Amino acid sequence: MYYTYLDTPIGELLLAGNQHALYELGFPGGPKRRRAEPDWELRDVIFTEAKSQISQYFEGTLKVFSLPLAPSGTPFQMSVLEQLRKIPYGTTVSYSEIALRLGKPRAMRAVGTANGRNPIPLIIPCHRVIASNGTLAGFGGGLPTKEALLKLEQAGH
């Protein structure tokens, strides 16, 4: 696996993958803080387009990512990730709404678990999922990061 880091307004992001697709994006803090593994190889050039698009996102000029992604997970997790990719920039949906879209209205907790295991947050926008009462629920990068991303999108919407 190859990796690089990108400085952003929310801190240094880890990007990992190969020459064909992005496998992981890691935040610098929060409960799911992610750093490169010892056997990974630093290779900045592979991530030129990903770095460009993420930088444009933070500048407010990119609202839809178009990067090749290769997330991993169970079939249910992959179905949740597909639903997350359909959430438009600047909007939020609840965990229960995602469960309804999947035809599993009682699967809110499972949706939350799958959301929390998203290996490519930001690009697969799990930060756009909130609790049914409108509050910000858990986020692997930490709630301050989730709040910052939502504010960025509201400002550019």
mmCIF file of C-alpha atoms in Angstrom, residues 12-157:
data_model
loop_
_atom_site.group_PDB
_atom_site.id
_atom_site.type_symbol
_atom_site.label_atom_id
_atom_site.label_comp_id
_atom_site.label_asym_id
_atom_site.label_seq_id
_atom_site.Cartn_x
_atom_site.Cartn_y
_atom_site.Cartn_z
ATOM 1 C CA GLU A 12 -2.957 16.527 8.094
ATOM 2 C CA LEU A 13 -4.950 13.852 6.256
ATOM 3 C CA LEU A 14 -3.574 10.418 5.445
ATOM 4 C CA LEU A 15 -4.283 9.130 1.932
ATOM 5 C CA ALA A 16 -3.595 5.458 1.203
ATOM 6 C CA GLY A 17 -4.100 3.275 -1.831
ATOM 7 C CA ASN A 18 -2.372 2.184 -4.989
ATOM 8 C CA GLN A 19 -1.888 3.597 -8.468
ATOM 9 C CA HIS A 20 -5.476 2.658 -9.354
ATOM 10 C CA ALA A 21 -7.622 3.761 -6.412
ATOM 11 C CA LEU A 22 -7.855 5.348 -2.988
ATOM 12 C CA TYR A 23 -8.413 2.768 -0.218
ATOM 13 C CA GLU A 24 -8.304 4.910 2.898
ATOM 14 C CA LEU A 25 -8.440 8.478 4.124
ATOM 15 C CA GLY A 26 -7.462 9.098 7.725
ATOM 16 C CA PHE A 27 -8.011 12.072 9.997
ATOM 17 C CA PRO A 28 -5.269 13.430 12.275
ATOM 18 C CA GLY A 29 -7.419 13.197 15.413
ATOM 19 C CA GLY A 30 -10.596 11.772 16.858
ATOM 20 C CA PRO A 31 -11.428 8.222 17.864
ATOM 21 C CA LYS A 32 -10.468 6.821 14.438
ATOM 22 C CA ARG A 33 -7.168 8.707 14.117
ATOM 23 C CA ARG A 34 -5.171 7.034 11.345
ATOM 24 C CA ARG A 35 -1.484 7.033 10.454
ATOM 25 C CA ALA A 36 0.530 5.073 7.886
ATOM 26 C CA GLU A 37 1.370 1.454 8.667
ATOM 27 C CA PRO A 38 5.086 0.542 8.965
ATOM 28 C CA ASP A 39 5.049 -1.579 5.788
ATOM 29 C CA TRP A 40 3.431 1.115 3.621
ATOM 30 C CA GLU A 41 5.538 3.061 1.149
ATOM 31 C CA LEU A 42 5.490 6.855 0.898
ATOM 32 C CA ARG A 43 4.598 7.730 -2.699
ATOM 33 C CA ASP A 44 3.295 11.276 -3.180
ATOM 34 C CA VAL A 45 2.960 11.216 -6.976
ATOM 35 C CA ILE A 46 0.240 8.529 -6.924
ATOM 36 C CA PHE A 47 -2.043 10.885 -5.004
ATOM 37 C CA THR A 48 -1.672 14.050 -7.103
ATOM 38 C CA GLU A 49 -5.304 14.069 -8.281
ATOM 39 C CA ALA A 50 -6.705 13.159 -4.863
ATOM 40 C CA LYS A 51 -4.697 15.964 -3.245
ATOM 41 C CA SER A 52 -5.889 18.399 -5.892
ATOM 42 C CA GLN A 53 -9.556 17.513 -5.465
ATOM 43 C CA ILE A 54 -9.400 17.558 -1.650
ATOM 44 C CA SER A 55 -7.680 20.955 -1.747
ATOM 45 C CA GLN A 56 -10.385 22.260 -4.088
ATOM 46 C CA TYR A 57 -13.032 20.936 -1.688
ATOM 47 C CA PHE A 58 -11.510 22.909 1.178
ATOM 48 C CA GLU A 59 -11.279 26.001 -1.051
ATOM 49 C CA GLY A 60 -15.015 25.645 -1.709
ATOM 50 C CA THR A 61 -14.603 25.113 -5.461
ATOM 51 C CA LEU A 62 -15.286 21.341 -5.588
ATOM 52 C CA LYS A 63 -18.566 19.862 -4.438
ATOM 53 C CA VAL A 64 -18.441 16.372 -5.963
ATOM 54 C CA PHE A 65 -15.354 14.170 -5.879
ATOM 55 C CA SER A 66 -14.515 12.098 -8.947
ATOM 56 C CA LEU A 67 -11.772 9.802 -7.740
ATOM 57 C CA PRO A 68 -11.400 6.053 -8.191
ATOM 58 C CA LEU A 69 -12.193 4.524 -4.796
ATOM 59 C CA ALA A 70 -11.754 0.994 -3.458
ATOM 60 C CA PRO A 71 -13.372 0.858 -0.027
ATOM 61 C CA SER A 72 -13.680 -2.488 1.698
ATOM 62 C CA GLY A 73 -16.430 -3.867 3.902
ATOM 63 C CA THR A 74 -19.274 -6.319 4.187
ATOM 64 C CA PRO A 75 -22.058 -6.208 1.591
ATOM 65 C CA PHE A 76 -24.219 -4.253 4.069
ATOM 66 C CA GLN A 77 -21.410 -1.772 4.779
ATOM 67 C CA MET A 78 -20.866 -1.311 1.047
ATOM 68 C CA SER A 79 -24.595 -0.608 0.552
ATOM 69 C CA VAL A 80 -24.403 2.052 3.286
ATOM 70 C CA LEU A 81 -21.312 3.594 1.669
ATOM 71 C CA GLU A 82 -23.191 3.740 -1.643
ATOM 72 C CA GLN A 83 -26.034 5.618 0.065
ATOM 73 C CA LEU A 84 -23.551 8.024 1.661
ATOM 74 C CA ARG A 85 -22.140 8.874 -1.763
ATOM 75 C CA LYS A 86 -25.629 10.008 -2.823
ATOM 76 C CA ILE A 87 -25.939 12.670 -0.092
ATOM 77 C CA PRO A 88 -25.538 16.045 -1.838
ATOM 78 C CA TYR A 89 -22.948 18.580 -0.767
ATOM 79 C CA GLY A 90 -24.265 20.945 1.885
ATOM 80 C CA THR A 91 -27.094 18.667 3.040
ATOM 81 C CA THR A 92 -27.499 16.203 5.877
ATOM 82 C CA VAL A 93 -29.579 13.081 6.396
ATOM 83 C CA SER A 94 -30.274 10.975 9.462
ATOM 84 C CA TYR A 95 -29.166 7.436 10.177
ATOM 85 C CA SER A 96 -32.833 6.409 10.104
ATOM 86 C CA GLU A 97 -33.250 7.966 6.657
ATOM 87 C CA ILE A 98 -30.328 5.913 5.331
ATOM 88 C CA ALA A 99 -31.908 2.792 6.881
ATOM 89 C CA LEU A 100 -35.194 3.603 5.113
ATOM 90 C CA ARG A 101 -33.407 4.115 1.785
ATOM 91 C CA LEU A 102 -31.894 0.655 2.219
ATOM 92 C CA GLY A 103 -35.344 -0.828 2.867
ATOM 93 C CA LYS A 104 -34.317 -1.728 6.430
ATOM 94 C CA PRO A 105 -36.097 0.836 8.625
ATOM 95 C CA ARG A 106 -35.018 -0.823 11.876
ATOM 96 C CA ALA A 107 -31.326 -0.938 10.920
ATOM 97 C CA MET A 108 -30.410 2.513 12.241
ATOM 98 C CA ARG A 109 -27.729 1.179 14.608
ATOM 99 C CA ALA A 110 -26.263 -1.026 11.887
ATOM 100 C CA VAL A 111 -26.199 1.997 9.580
ATOM 101 C CA GLY A 112 -24.376 3.931 12.302
ATOM 102 C CA THR A 113 -21.841 1.140 12.707
ATOM 103 C CA ALA A 114 -21.260 0.903 8.946
ATOM 104 C CA ASN A 115 -20.998 4.691 8.763
ATOM 105 C CA GLY A 116 -18.347 4.618 11.494
ATOM 106 C CA ARG A 117 -16.317 2.035 9.572
ATOM 107 C CA ASN A 118 -16.184 4.136 6.400
ATOM 108 C CA PRO A 119 -12.567 3.796 5.243
ATOM 109 C CA ILE A 120 -12.698 6.886 3.005
ATOM 110 C CA PRO A 121 -14.472 9.594 5.037
ATOM 111 C CA LEU A 122 -14.812 13.066 3.547
ATOM 112 C CA ILE A 123 -14.831 11.665 0.003
ATOM 113 C CA ILE A 124 -17.554 9.179 0.986
ATOM 114 C CA PRO A 125 -19.330 11.849 3.045
ATOM 115 C CA CYS A 126 -20.236 10.161 6.330
ATOM 116 C CA HIS A 127 -19.930 13.583 7.993
ATOM 117 C CA ARG A 128 -23.286 14.445 6.378
ATOM 118 C CA VAL A 129 -25.134 11.906 8.533
ATOM 119 C CA ILE A 130 -26.643 13.225 11.759
ATOM 120 C CA ALA A 131 -28.951 11.986 14.494
ATOM 121 C CA SER A 132 -32.716 12.104 13.869
ATOM 122 C CA ASN A 133 -33.055 14.970 16.357
ATOM 123 C CA GLY A 134 -30.607 17.073 14.314
ATOM 124 C CA THR A 135 -27.612 16.723 16.638
ATOM 125 C CA LEU A 136 -24.174 15.699 15.495
ATOM 126 C CA ALA A 137 -23.580 12.065 16.383
ATOM 127 C CA GLY A 138 -20.209 10.335 16.569
ATOM 128 C CA PHE A 139 -17.548 10.869 13.957
ATOM 129 C CA GLY A 140 -14.238 9.073 13.516
ATOM 130 C CA GLY A 141 -12.383 12.338 12.985
ATOM 131 C CA GLY A 142 -13.943 13.867 16.100
ATOM 132 C CA LEU A 143 -17.053 16.016 16.430
ATOM 133 C CA PRO A 144 -15.139 19.313 15.977
ATOM 134 C CA THR A 145 -13.955 18.038 12.576
ATOM 135 C CA LYS A 146 -17.488 16.958 11.603
ATOM 136 C CA GLU A 147 -18.803 20.372 12.615
ATOM 137 C CA ALA A 148 -16.059 22.136 10.617
ATOM 138 C CA LEU A 149 -16.841 20.099 7.483
ATOM 139 C CA LEU A 150 -20.565 20.799 7.739
ATOM 140 C CA LYS A 151 -19.928 24.525 8.258
ATOM 141 C CA LEU A 152 -17.606 24.584 5.255
ATOM 142 C CA GLU A 153 -20.320 22.995 3.107
ATOM 143 C CA GLN A 154 -23.083 25.263 4.439
ATOM 144 C CA ALA A 155 -20.968 28.317 3.590
ATOM 145 C CA GLY A 156 -20.390 27.056 0.039
ATOM 146 C CA HIS A 157 -23.905 25.765 -0.589
#
